[in-house]
Amino acid sequence: MRFKRWLSEPLVHFLLLGGLIFMAWEYLGDEPAGGEIVVSRGQQENLVQTFERTWKRPPTGEEFQGLLDDYVRQEIAYREGTAMGLDEDDIVIRRRLRQKLELLAADVAGLDAPTEEQLQTYLETHPDDFRLAPRLSFRHVFFSRDQRGDATEQDALTLLQRIGTDGPQGDFENQGDPLPLPFRLEDVREGEIERLFGKVFAAGLQGIPVGQWSGPVRSGYGMHLVFIEDRSQGRVPALDDIREAVQREWLSARRRDAVSGLYDRLAAQYTIRVEPVDGPAATAPSEGGAESSDAGRP
């Protein structure tokens, strides 16, 4: 009984665990990493700046000492863990190292500001990324299929014949049925029209001329007579109007190209061999698209 009680003591567990760690260290033949840890002025400034970005104020003396203590502990943990081989075959560390490598390549690529010619070329080669969507301003008269049934389309055509095709000269919207949507929409994108009325209605507006009543146009609610007041075609703005957006996209593409180019250059120094496997994975394409067991690229 005394032996079992002795084994249940936390102090005994701590001593046994410490002994196992010591034995493992001796077995691995590694000594603590040791050495000198220098917290440079630049590193201290970085700690302070990081704190200020997070808390919107400089750290107090006690908080700064805590930042220093945490940095030193982190450095000790890194050195001792590396000396013990804890970084080997660790997927989290592998991903972090990859992230740091790619961030370094991306940061270097973003050091130089683009020239006017580079921005203009990027805009001309990627016009769809900056194209303004077409916009419409229109009025409509709604006819509810739920209320009118089979007579919905004919009622719409009857009103269209009565008001003619000229501009809106009366309050014709009140001659239709209630709808929880505005009867006049101004300068709206086609995507917004599609969201409000559905794809069928948005597509039905394409062939309608500006400045006359037309229809009926079908929607998910029923039928509509439509008077298009104004239509602006989609266009690509001039560089001066969207310079900031073009520069942002140019920089993003430059960083992606820098990371891709880095891997291409580094991969040329390796021989990549993918061992054949049995089972379902054997028929699945590899990430790089290699079909054989040997590939020269990752």
PDB file of C-alpha atoms in Angstrom:
ATOM      1  CA  MET A   1       0.000   0.000   0.000  1.00  0.00           C
ATOM      2  CA  ARG A   2       2.827   2.403   0.855  1.00  0.00           C
ATOM      3  CA  PHE A   3       4.450   1.655  -2.505  1.00  0.00           C
ATOM      4  CA  LYS A   4       1.263   2.535  -4.414  1.00  0.00           C
ATOM      5  CA  ARG A   5       0.803   5.685  -2.379  1.00  0.00           C
ATOM      6  CA  TRP A   6       4.407   6.637  -3.139  1.00  0.00           C
ATOM      7  CA  LEU A   7       3.863   6.171  -6.873  1.00  0.00           C
ATOM      8  CA  SER A   8       0.843   8.480  -6.786  1.00  0.00           C
ATOM      9  CA  GLU A   9       2.871  11.432  -5.476  1.00  0.00           C
ATOM     10  CA  PRO A  10       3.281  14.266  -8.091  1.00  0.00           C
ATOM     11  CA  LEU A  11       6.869  14.855  -7.008  1.00  0.00           C
ATOM     12  CA  VAL A  12       7.731  11.275  -7.919  1.00  0.00           C
ATOM     13  CA  HIS A  13       6.156  11.743 -11.361  1.00  0.00           C
ATOM     14  CA  PHE A  14       8.213  14.909 -11.886  1.00  0.00           C
ATOM     15  CA  LEU A  15      11.464  13.181 -10.910  1.00  0.00           C
ATOM     16  CA  LEU A  16      10.757  10.189 -13.137  1.00  0.00           C
ATOM     17  CA  LEU A  17       9.953  12.443 -16.109  1.00  0.00           C
ATOM     18  CA  GLY A  18      13.122  14.445 -15.536  1.00  0.00           C
ATOM     19  CA  GLY A  19      15.135  11.267 -15.411  1.00  0.00           C
ATOM     20  CA  LEU A  20      13.642  10.004 -18.675  1.00  0.00           C
ATOM     21  CA  ILE A  21      14.447  13.311 -20.422  1.00  0.00           C
ATOM     22  CA  PHE A  22      18.017  13.177 -19.085  1.00  0.00           C
ATOM     23  CA  MET A  23      18.433   9.569 -20.271  1.00  0.00           C
ATOM     24  CA  ALA A  24      17.083  10.452 -23.700  1.00  0.00           C
ATOM     25  CA  TRP A  25      19.495  13.349 -23.944  1.00  0.00           C
ATOM     26  CA  GLU A  26      22.392  11.154 -22.976  1.00  0.00           C
ATOM     27  CA  TYR A  27      21.304   8.510 -25.485  1.00  0.00           C
ATOM     28  CA  LEU A  28      21.082  11.047 -28.304  1.00  0.00           C
ATOM     29  CA  GLY A  29      24.552  12.301 -27.434  1.00  0.00           C
ATOM     30  CA  ASP A  30      23.577  15.971 -27.797  1.00  0.00           C
ATOM     31  CA  GLU A  31      24.563  18.768 -25.463  1.00  0.00           C
ATOM     32  CA  PRO A  32      22.431  21.848 -24.798  1.00  0.00           C
ATOM     33  CA  ALA A  33      22.855  24.370 -27.567  1.00  0.00           C
ATOM     34  CA  GLY A  34      24.142  27.079 -25.224  1.00  0.00           C
ATOM     35  CA  GLY A  35      26.002  30.054 -26.650  1.00  0.00           C
ATOM     36  CA  GLU A  36      25.275  33.745 -26.474  1.00  0.00           C
ATOM     37  CA  ILE A  37      21.869  35.326 -27.042  1.00  0.00           C
ATOM     38  CA  VAL A  38      22.064  38.939 -28.166  1.00  0.00           C
ATOM     39  CA  VAL A  39      18.911  41.051 -28.300  1.00  0.00           C
ATOM     40  CA  SER A  40      19.999  43.782 -30.688  1.00  0.00           C
ATOM     41  CA  ARG A  41      18.685  47.328 -30.738  1.00  0.00           C
ATOM     42  CA  GLY A  42      16.942  46.593 -34.002  1.00  0.00           C
ATOM     43  CA  GLN A  43      15.190  43.572 -32.482  1.00  0.00           C
ATOM     44  CA  GLN A  44      14.136  45.646 -29.468  1.00  0.00           C
ATOM     45  CA  GLU A  45      12.700  48.320 -31.765  1.00  0.00           C
ATOM     46  CA  ASN A  46      10.820  45.623 -33.659  1.00  0.00           C
ATOM     47  CA  LEU A  47       9.345  44.305 -30.411  1.00  0.00           C
ATOM     48  CA  VAL A  48       8.202  47.798 -29.448  1.00  0.00           C
ATOM     49  CA  GLN A  49       6.732  48.515 -32.905  1.00  0.00           C
ATOM     50  CA  THR A  50       4.839  45.215 -32.917  1.00  0.00           C
ATOM     51  CA  PHE A  51       3.412  46.017 -29.486  1.00  0.00           C
ATOM     52  CA  GLU A  52       2.386  49.516 -30.598  1.00  0.00           C
ATOM     53  CA  ARG A  53       0.619  48.199 -33.721  1.00  0.00           C
ATOM     54  CA  THR A  54      -1.368  45.781 -31.574  1.00  0.00           C
ATOM     55  CA  TRP A  55      -2.200  47.979 -28.571  1.00  0.00           C
ATOM     56  CA  LYS A  56      -2.004  51.462 -30.172  1.00  0.00           C
ATOM     57  CA  ARG A  57       0.423  52.659 -27.473  1.00  0.00           C
ATOM     58  CA  PRO A  58       4.031  52.090 -26.416  1.00  0.00           C
ATOM     59  CA  PRO A  59       4.742  49.395 -23.801  1.00  0.00           C
ATOM     60  CA  THR A  60       5.413  50.274 -20.188  1.00  0.00           C
ATOM     61  CA  GLY A  61       8.765  49.390 -18.634  1.00  0.00           C
ATOM     62  CA  GLU A  62       7.308  46.222 -17.146  1.00  0.00           C
ATOM     63  CA  GLU A  63       5.650  45.256 -20.422  1.00  0.00           C
ATOM     64  CA  PHE A  64       8.888  45.870 -22.328  1.00  0.00           C
ATOM     65  CA  GLN A  65      10.757  43.606 -19.914  1.00  0.00           C
ATOM     66  CA  GLY A  66       8.108  40.978 -20.536  1.00  0.00           C
ATOM     67  CA  LEU A  67       8.666  41.306 -24.292  1.00  0.00           C
ATOM     68  CA  LEU A  68      12.409  40.817 -23.783  1.00  0.00           C
ATOM     69  CA  ASP A  69      11.865  37.776 -21.546  1.00  0.00           C
ATOM     70  CA  ASP A  70       9.511  36.233 -24.084  1.00  0.00           C
ATOM     71  CA  TYR A  71      11.971  36.830 -26.936  1.00  0.00           C
ATOM     72  CA  VAL A  72      14.818  35.230 -24.951  1.00  0.00           C
ATOM     73  CA  ARG A  73      12.651  32.223 -24.070  1.00  0.00           C
ATOM     74  CA  GLN A  74      11.665  31.852 -27.694  1.00  0.00           C
ATOM     75  CA  GLU A  75      15.300  31.924 -28.780  1.00  0.00           C
ATOM     76  CA  ILE A  76      16.272  29.382 -26.108  1.00  0.00           C
ATOM     77  CA  ALA A  77      13.419  27.090 -27.110  1.00  0.00           C
ATOM     78  CA  TYR A  78      14.419  27.348 -30.772  1.00  0.00           C
ATOM     79  CA  ARG A  79      18.081  26.541 -30.141  1.00  0.00           C
ATOM     80  CA  GLU A  80      17.447  23.695 -27.715  1.00  0.00           C
ATOM     81  CA  GLY A  81      14.679  22.231 -29.865  1.00  0.00           C
ATOM     82  CA  THR A  82      16.899  22.343 -32.948  1.00  0.00           C
ATOM     83  CA  ALA A  83      19.779  20.741 -31.034  1.00  0.00           C
ATOM     84  CA  MET A  84      17.458  17.909 -29.930  1.00  0.00           C
ATOM     85  CA  GLY A  85      16.220  17.426 -33.495  1.00  0.00           C
ATOM     86  CA  LEU A  86      12.651  18.391 -32.611  1.00  0.00           C
ATOM     87  CA  ASP A  87      12.344  20.290 -35.877  1.00  0.00           C
ATOM     88  CA  GLU A  88      12.820  17.168 -37.988  1.00  0.00           C
ATOM     89  CA  ASP A  89       9.774  15.742 -39.769  1.00  0.00           C
ATOM     90  CA  ASP A  90       7.475  18.330 -38.186  1.00  0.00           C
ATOM     91  CA  ILE A  91       4.810  19.421 -40.674  1.00  0.00           C
ATOM     92  CA  VAL A  92       4.056  22.643 -38.746  1.00  0.00           C
ATOM     93  CA  ILE A  93       7.701  23.738 -38.842  1.00  0.00           C
ATOM     94  CA  ARG A  94       7.963  22.769 -42.507  1.00  0.00           C
ATOM     95  CA  ARG A  95       4.963  24.923 -43.357  1.00  0.00           C
ATOM     96  CA  ARG A  96       6.295  27.829 -41.324  1.00  0.00           C
ATOM     97  CA  LEU A  97       9.684  27.668 -43.051  1.00  0.00           C
ATOM     98  CA  ARG A  98       7.969  27.571 -46.438  1.00  0.00           C
ATOM     99  CA  GLN A  99       5.865  30.574 -45.464  1.00  0.00           C
ATOM    100  CA  LYS A 100       8.922  32.554 -44.380  1.00  0.00           C
ATOM    101  CA  LEU A 101      10.760  31.679 -47.585  1.00  0.00           C
ATOM    102  CA  GLU A 102       7.850  32.802 -49.739  1.00  0.00           C
ATOM    103  CA  LEU A 103       7.345  35.971 -47.709  1.00  0.00           C
ATOM    104  CA  LEU A 104      11.011  36.823 -48.166  1.00  0.00           C
ATOM    105  CA  ALA A 105      10.770  36.377 -51.929  1.00  0.00           C
ATOM    106  CA  ALA A 106       7.539  38.394 -52.067  1.00  0.00           C
ATOM    107  CA  ASP A 107       8.997  41.229 -49.981  1.00  0.00           C
ATOM    108  CA  VAL A 108      12.033  41.497 -52.243  1.00  0.00           C
ATOM    109  CA  ALA A 109       9.754  41.609 -55.300  1.00  0.00           C
ATOM    110  CA  GLY A 110       7.789  44.490 -53.795  1.00  0.00           C
ATOM    111  CA  LEU A 111      10.755  46.766 -53.129  1.00  0.00           C
ATOM    112  CA  ASP A 112      10.659  48.520 -56.515  1.00  0.00           C
ATOM    113  CA  ALA A 113       7.700  50.745 -57.389  1.00  0.00           C
ATOM    114  CA  PRO A 114       6.153  50.084 -60.814  1.00  0.00           C
ATOM    115  CA  THR A 115       6.735  52.505 -63.643  1.00  0.00           C
ATOM    116  CA  GLU A 116       3.948  54.210 -65.557  1.00  0.00           C
ATOM    117  CA  GLU A 117       4.615  51.965 -68.531  1.00  0.00           C
ATOM    118  CA  GLN A 118       4.427  48.814 -66.421  1.00  0.00           C
ATOM    119  CA  LEU A 119       1.072  49.820 -64.939  1.00  0.00           C
ATOM    120  CA  GLN A 120      -0.371  50.710 -68.334  1.00  0.00           C
ATOM    121  CA  THR A 121       0.824  47.402 -69.788  1.00  0.00           C
ATOM    122  CA  TYR A 122      -0.710  45.482 -66.891  1.00  0.00           C
ATOM    123  CA  LEU A 123      -4.022  47.275 -67.349  1.00  0.00           C
ATOM    124  CA  GLU A 124      -4.047  46.521 -71.083  1.00  0.00           C
ATOM    125  CA  THR A 125      -3.230  42.832 -70.579  1.00  0.00           C
ATOM    126  CA  HIS A 126      -5.764  42.342 -67.736  1.00  0.00           C
ATOM    127  CA  PRO A 127      -8.719  44.543 -68.767  1.00  0.00           C
ATOM    128  CA  ASP A 128     -11.409  42.243 -67.336  1.00  0.00           C
ATOM    129  CA  ASP A 129      -9.966  42.636 -63.831  1.00  0.00           C
ATOM    130  CA  PHE A 130     -10.843  46.347 -63.909  1.00  0.00           C
ATOM    131  CA  ARG A 131     -13.811  46.541 -66.268  1.00  0.00           C
ATOM    132  CA  LEU A 132     -16.770  48.512 -64.936  1.00  0.00           C
ATOM    133  CA  ALA A 133     -20.029  46.609 -65.174  1.00  0.00           C
ATOM    134  CA  PRO A 134     -22.857  47.985 -67.364  1.00  0.00           C
ATOM    135  CA  ARG A 135     -25.390  50.121 -65.507  1.00  0.00           C
ATOM    136  CA  LEU A 136     -29.061  50.800 -66.085  1.00  0.00           C
ATOM    137  CA  SER A 137     -31.684  53.303 -64.988  1.00  0.00           C
ATOM    138  CA  PHE A 138     -35.237  52.095 -65.608  1.00  0.00           C
ATOM    139  CA  ARG A 139     -38.881  52.122 -64.544  1.00  0.00           C
ATOM    140  CA  HIS A 140     -41.211  49.154 -64.622  1.00  0.00           C
ATOM    141  CA  VAL A 141     -44.869  48.210 -64.167  1.00  0.00           C
ATOM    142  CA  PHE A 142     -45.420  44.874 -62.437  1.00  0.00           C
ATOM    143  CA  PHE A 143     -48.148  42.296 -63.147  1.00  0.00           C
ATOM    144  CA  SER A 144     -48.474  39.540 -60.568  1.00  0.00           C
ATOM    145  CA  ARG A 145     -48.879  36.003 -61.847  1.00  0.00           C
ATOM    146  CA  ASP A 146     -50.298  34.961 -58.478  1.00  0.00           C
ATOM    147  CA  GLN A 147     -53.107  37.505 -58.703  1.00  0.00           C
ATOM    148  CA  ARG A 148     -53.843  37.444 -62.436  1.00  0.00           C
ATOM    149  CA  GLY A 149     -53.069  33.859 -63.366  1.00  0.00           C
ATOM    150  CA  ASP A 150     -53.291  33.122 -67.112  1.00  0.00           C
ATOM    151  CA  ALA A 151     -54.302  36.719 -67.859  1.00  0.00           C
ATOM    152  CA  THR A 152     -50.979  38.169 -66.610  1.00  0.00           C
ATOM    153  CA  GLU A 153     -49.260  38.537 -69.978  1.00  0.00           C
ATOM    154  CA  GLN A 154     -52.353  39.762 -71.793  1.00  0.00           C
ATOM    155  CA  ASP A 155     -53.014  42.412 -69.121  1.00  0.00           C
ATOM    156  CA  ALA A 156     -49.442  43.661 -69.568  1.00  0.00           C
ATOM    157  CA  LEU A 157     -49.818  43.821 -73.340  1.00  0.00           C
ATOM    158  CA  THR A 158     -53.125  45.687 -73.006  1.00  0.00           C
ATOM    159  CA  LEU A 159     -51.547  48.398 -70.876  1.00  0.00           C
ATOM    160  CA  LEU A 160     -48.554  48.604 -73.225  1.00  0.00           C
ATOM    161  CA  GLN A 161     -50.887  49.280 -76.172  1.00  0.00           C
ATOM    162  CA  ARG A 162     -52.733  51.939 -74.197  1.00  0.00           C
ATOM    163  CA  ILE A 163     -49.684  53.917 -73.038  1.00  0.00           C
ATOM    164  CA  GLY A 164     -47.790  53.476 -76.318  1.00  0.00           C
ATOM    165  CA  THR A 165     -44.037  53.372 -76.549  1.00  0.00           C
ATOM    166  CA  ASP A 166     -43.299  57.028 -75.804  1.00  0.00           C
ATOM    167  CA  GLY A 167     -41.624  58.249 -72.658  1.00  0.00           C
ATOM    168  CA  PRO A 168     -43.298  57.903 -69.254  1.00  0.00           C
ATOM    169  CA  GLN A 169     -46.037  60.566 -69.330  1.00  0.00           C
ATOM    170  CA  GLY A 170     -48.069  59.243 -66.439  1.00  0.00           C
ATOM    171  CA  ASP A 171     -47.961  57.307 -63.212  1.00  0.00           C
ATOM    172  CA  PHE A 172     -48.358  53.960 -64.930  1.00  0.00           C
ATOM    173  CA  GLU A 173     -46.730  52.038 -62.086  1.00  0.00           C
ATOM    174  CA  ASN A 174     -49.925  52.366 -60.040  1.00  0.00           C
ATOM    175  CA  GLN A 175     -51.819  50.529 -62.776  1.00  0.00           C
ATOM    176  CA  GLY A 176     -49.861  47.402 -62.023  1.00  0.00           C
ATOM    177  CA  ASP A 177     -49.704  45.227 -58.912  1.00  0.00           C
ATOM    178  CA  PRO A 178     -47.818  45.847 -55.644  1.00  0.00           C
ATOM    179  CA  LEU A 179     -44.258  44.521 -55.410  1.00  0.00           C
ATOM    180  CA  PRO A 180     -41.825  44.868 -52.469  1.00  0.00           C
ATOM    181  CA  LEU A 181     -39.238  46.401 -54.801  1.00  0.00           C
ATOM    182  CA  PRO A 182     -38.842  49.985 -56.079  1.00  0.00           C
ATOM    183  CA  PHE A 183     -40.614  50.788 -59.334  1.00  0.00           C
ATOM    184  CA  ARG A 184     -37.710  53.008 -60.419  1.00  0.00           C
ATOM    185  CA  LEU A 185     -34.063  52.004 -60.174  1.00  0.00           C
ATOM    186  CA  GLU A 186     -31.273  54.434 -61.026  1.00  0.00           C
ATOM    187  CA  ASP A 187     -27.725  53.647 -62.108  1.00  0.00           C
ATOM    188  CA  VAL A 188     -27.716  50.030 -60.918  1.00  0.00           C
ATOM    189  CA  ARG A 189     -25.321  47.310 -62.022  1.00  0.00           C
ATOM    190  CA  GLU A 190     -26.648  44.376 -63.987  1.00  0.00           C
ATOM    191  CA  GLY A 191     -25.519  42.106 -61.187  1.00  0.00           C
ATOM    192  CA  GLU A 192     -27.743  44.003 -58.749  1.00  0.00           C
ATOM    193  CA  ILE A 193     -30.685  43.745 -61.152  1.00  0.00           C
ATOM    194  CA  GLU A 194     -30.099  40.017 -61.381  1.00  0.00           C
ATOM    195  CA  ARG A 195     -30.013  39.744 -57.602  1.00  0.00           C
ATOM    196  CA  LEU A 196     -33.309  41.618 -57.209  1.00  0.00           C
ATOM    197  CA  PHE A 197     -35.330  40.291 -60.159  1.00  0.00           C
ATOM    198  CA  GLY A 198     -33.551  37.116 -61.244  1.00  0.00           C
ATOM    199  CA  LYS A 199     -31.428  36.059 -64.214  1.00  0.00           C
ATOM    200  CA  VAL A 200     -34.348  35.768 -66.638  1.00  0.00           C
ATOM    201  CA  PHE A 201     -35.386  39.364 -66.068  1.00  0.00           C
ATOM    202  CA  ALA A 202     -31.823  40.708 -66.334  1.00  0.00           C
ATOM    203  CA  ALA A 203     -31.316  38.826 -69.585  1.00  0.00           C
ATOM    204  CA  GLY A 204     -34.662  40.112 -70.925  1.00  0.00           C
ATOM    205  CA  LEU A 205     -33.476  43.713 -70.569  1.00  0.00           C
ATOM    206  CA  GLN A 206     -30.565  43.223 -72.959  1.00  0.00           C
ATOM    207  CA  GLY A 207     -32.449  43.819 -76.205  1.00  0.00           C
ATOM    208  CA  ILE A 208     -34.743  46.591 -74.994  1.00  0.00           C
ATOM    209  CA  PRO A 209     -34.077  50.022 -76.564  1.00  0.00           C
ATOM    210  CA  VAL A 210     -33.576  53.124 -74.460  1.00  0.00           C
ATOM    211  CA  GLY A 211     -36.381  55.678 -74.233  1.00  0.00           C
ATOM    212  CA  GLN A 212     -39.540  53.645 -74.851  1.00  0.00           C
ATOM    213  CA  TRP A 213     -41.876  51.296 -73.019  1.00  0.00           C
ATOM    214  CA  SER A 214     -41.221  47.659 -73.886  1.00  0.00           C
ATOM    215  CA  GLY A 215     -42.160  44.195 -72.724  1.00  0.00           C
ATOM    216  CA  PRO A 216     -43.526  42.314 -71.139  1.00  0.00           C
ATOM    217  CA  VAL A 217     -40.359  40.989 -69.517  1.00  0.00           C
ATOM    218  CA  ARG A 218     -40.647  37.884 -67.373  1.00  0.00           C
ATOM    219  CA  SER A 219     -39.233  37.594 -63.851  1.00  0.00           C
ATOM    220  CA  GLY A 220     -39.630  35.232 -60.952  1.00  0.00           C
ATOM    221  CA  TYR A 221     -42.481  37.390 -59.679  1.00  0.00           C
ATOM    222  CA  GLY A 222     -44.507  37.741 -62.868  1.00  0.00           C
ATOM    223  CA  MET A 223     -44.417  40.088 -65.885  1.00  0.00           C
ATOM    224  CA  HIS A 224     -43.064  43.634 -66.231  1.00  0.00           C
ATOM    225  CA  LEU A 225     -43.408  46.511 -68.670  1.00  0.00           C
ATOM    226  CA  VAL A 226     -40.050  48.299 -68.710  1.00  0.00           C
ATOM    227  CA  PHE A 227     -38.942  51.799 -69.687  1.00  0.00           C
ATOM    228  CA  ILE A 228     -35.133  52.093 -69.818  1.00  0.00           C
ATOM    229  CA  GLU A 229     -34.128  55.688 -69.124  1.00  0.00           C
ATOM    230  CA  ASP A 230     -30.373  55.241 -69.506  1.00  0.00           C
ATOM    231  CA  ARG A 231     -27.882  52.471 -70.223  1.00  0.00           C
ATOM    232  CA  SER A 232     -24.092  52.746 -69.823  1.00  0.00           C
ATOM    233  CA  GLN A 233     -22.001  50.037 -71.415  1.00  0.00           C
ATOM    234  CA  GLY A 234     -19.288  48.261 -69.499  1.00  0.00           C
ATOM    235  CA  ARG A 235     -15.878  49.815 -70.014  1.00  0.00           C
ATOM    236  CA  VAL A 236     -12.293  49.740 -68.781  1.00  0.00           C
ATOM    237  CA  PRO A 237     -11.436  53.011 -66.992  1.00  0.00           C
ATOM    238  CA  ALA A 238      -8.326  55.020 -67.777  1.00  0.00           C
ATOM    239  CA  LEU A 239      -5.242  54.335 -65.702  1.00  0.00           C
ATOM    240  CA  ASP A 240      -5.490  57.697 -63.953  1.00  0.00           C
ATOM    241  CA  ASP A 241      -8.916  56.749 -62.602  1.00  0.00           C
ATOM    242  CA  ILE A 242      -7.884  53.396 -61.105  1.00  0.00           C
ATOM    243  CA  ARG A 243      -4.148  53.776 -60.568  1.00  0.00           C
ATOM    244  CA  GLU A 244      -4.210  52.523 -56.976  1.00  0.00           C
ATOM    245  CA  ALA A 245      -6.149  49.364 -57.874  1.00  0.00           C
ATOM    246  CA  VAL A 246      -3.889  48.598 -60.850  1.00  0.00           C
ATOM    247  CA  GLN A 247      -0.761  49.105 -58.760  1.00  0.00           C
ATOM    248  CA  ARG A 248      -2.137  46.812 -56.057  1.00  0.00           C
ATOM    249  CA  GLU A 249      -2.890  44.045 -58.548  1.00  0.00           C
ATOM    250  CA  TRP A 250       0.443  44.535 -60.340  1.00  0.00           C
ATOM    251  CA  LEU A 251       2.311  44.164 -57.061  1.00  0.00           C
ATOM    252  CA  SER A 252       0.323  41.063 -56.126  1.00  0.00           C
ATOM    253  CA  ALA A 253       1.086  39.449 -59.498  1.00  0.00           C
ATOM    254  CA  ARG A 254       4.769  40.417 -59.212  1.00  0.00           C
ATOM    255  CA  ARG A 255       4.997  38.744 -55.812  1.00  0.00           C
ATOM    256  CA  ARG A 256       3.341  35.578 -57.100  1.00  0.00           C
ATOM    257  CA  ASP A 257       5.754  35.481 -60.027  1.00  0.00           C
ATOM    258  CA  ALA A 258       8.693  35.997 -57.663  1.00  0.00           C
ATOM    259  CA  VAL A 259       7.672  33.054 -55.484  1.00  0.00           C
ATOM    260  CA  SER A 260       7.058  30.834 -58.528  1.00  0.00           C
ATOM    261  CA  GLY A 261      10.397  31.835 -60.051  1.00  0.00           C
ATOM    262  CA  LEU A 262      12.196  31.128 -56.780  1.00  0.00           C
ATOM    263  CA  TYR A 263      10.840  27.583 -56.678  1.00  0.00           C
ATOM    264  CA  ASP A 264      11.730  27.064 -60.327  1.00  0.00           C
ATOM    265  CA  ARG A 265      15.334  28.085 -59.695  1.00  0.00           C
ATOM    266  CA  LEU A 266      15.650  26.019 -56.536  1.00  0.00           C
ATOM    267  CA  ALA A 267      13.952  22.972 -58.043  1.00  0.00           C
ATOM    268  CA  ALA A 268      16.560  22.922 -60.810  1.00  0.00           C
ATOM    269  CA  GLN A 269      19.106  21.935 -58.160  1.00  0.00           C
ATOM    270  CA  TYR A 270      17.174  18.807 -57.177  1.00  0.00           C
ATOM    271  CA  THR A 271      16.315  15.488 -58.731  1.00  0.00           C
ATOM    272  CA  ILE A 272      12.693  14.772 -57.908  1.00  0.00           C
ATOM    273  CA  ARG A 273      11.731  11.113 -57.697  1.00  0.00           C
ATOM    274  CA  VAL A 274       8.166  10.027 -56.943  1.00  0.00           C
ATOM    275  CA  GLU A 275       8.044   6.391 -55.903  1.00  0.00           C
ATOM    276  CA  PRO A 276       5.224   4.351 -57.474  1.00  0.00           C
ATOM    277  CA  VAL A 277       2.374   3.342 -55.187  1.00  0.00           C
ATOM    278  CA  ASP A 278      -0.355   0.725 -55.352  1.00  0.00           C
ATOM    279  CA  GLY A 279      -4.043   1.308 -54.876  1.00  0.00           C
ATOM    280  CA  PRO A 280      -6.293   4.297 -55.643  1.00  0.00           C
ATOM    281  CA  ALA A 281      -3.465   6.818 -55.226  1.00  0.00           C
ATOM    282  CA  ALA A 282      -1.632   5.227 -58.161  1.00  0.00           C
ATOM    283  CA  THR A 283      -4.237   6.568 -60.610  1.00  0.00           C
ATOM    284  CA  ALA A 284      -4.539  10.034 -59.069  1.00  0.00           C
ATOM    285  CA  PRO A 285      -2.535  12.790 -60.788  1.00  0.00           C
ATOM    286  CA  SER A 286       0.328  14.221 -58.795  1.00  0.00           C
ATOM    287  CA  GLU A 287       0.366  17.867 -57.737  1.00  0.00           C
ATOM    288  CA  GLY A 288       2.808  18.755 -60.460  1.00  0.00           C
ATOM    289  CA  GLY A 289       1.033  16.668 -63.047  1.00  0.00           C
ATOM    290  CA  ALA A 290       3.874  14.128 -63.394  1.00  0.00           C
ATOM    291  CA  GLU A 291       2.738  10.775 -64.738  1.00  0.00           C
ATOM    292  CA  SER A 292       5.937   8.784 -64.357  1.00  0.00           C
ATOM    293  CA  SER A 293       7.854   7.932 -61.218  1.00  0.00           C
ATOM    294  CA  ASP A 294      10.541  10.490 -62.021  1.00  0.00           C
ATOM    295  CA  ALA A 295      10.024  14.193 -62.518  1.00  0.00           C
ATOM    296  CA  GLY A 296      12.359  17.080 -62.832  1.00  0.00           C
ATOM    297  CA  ARG A 297      10.002  19.541 -61.127  1.00  0.00           C
ATOM    298  CA  PRO A 298       8.033  19.517 -57.861  1.00  0.00           C
TER     299      PRO A 298
END
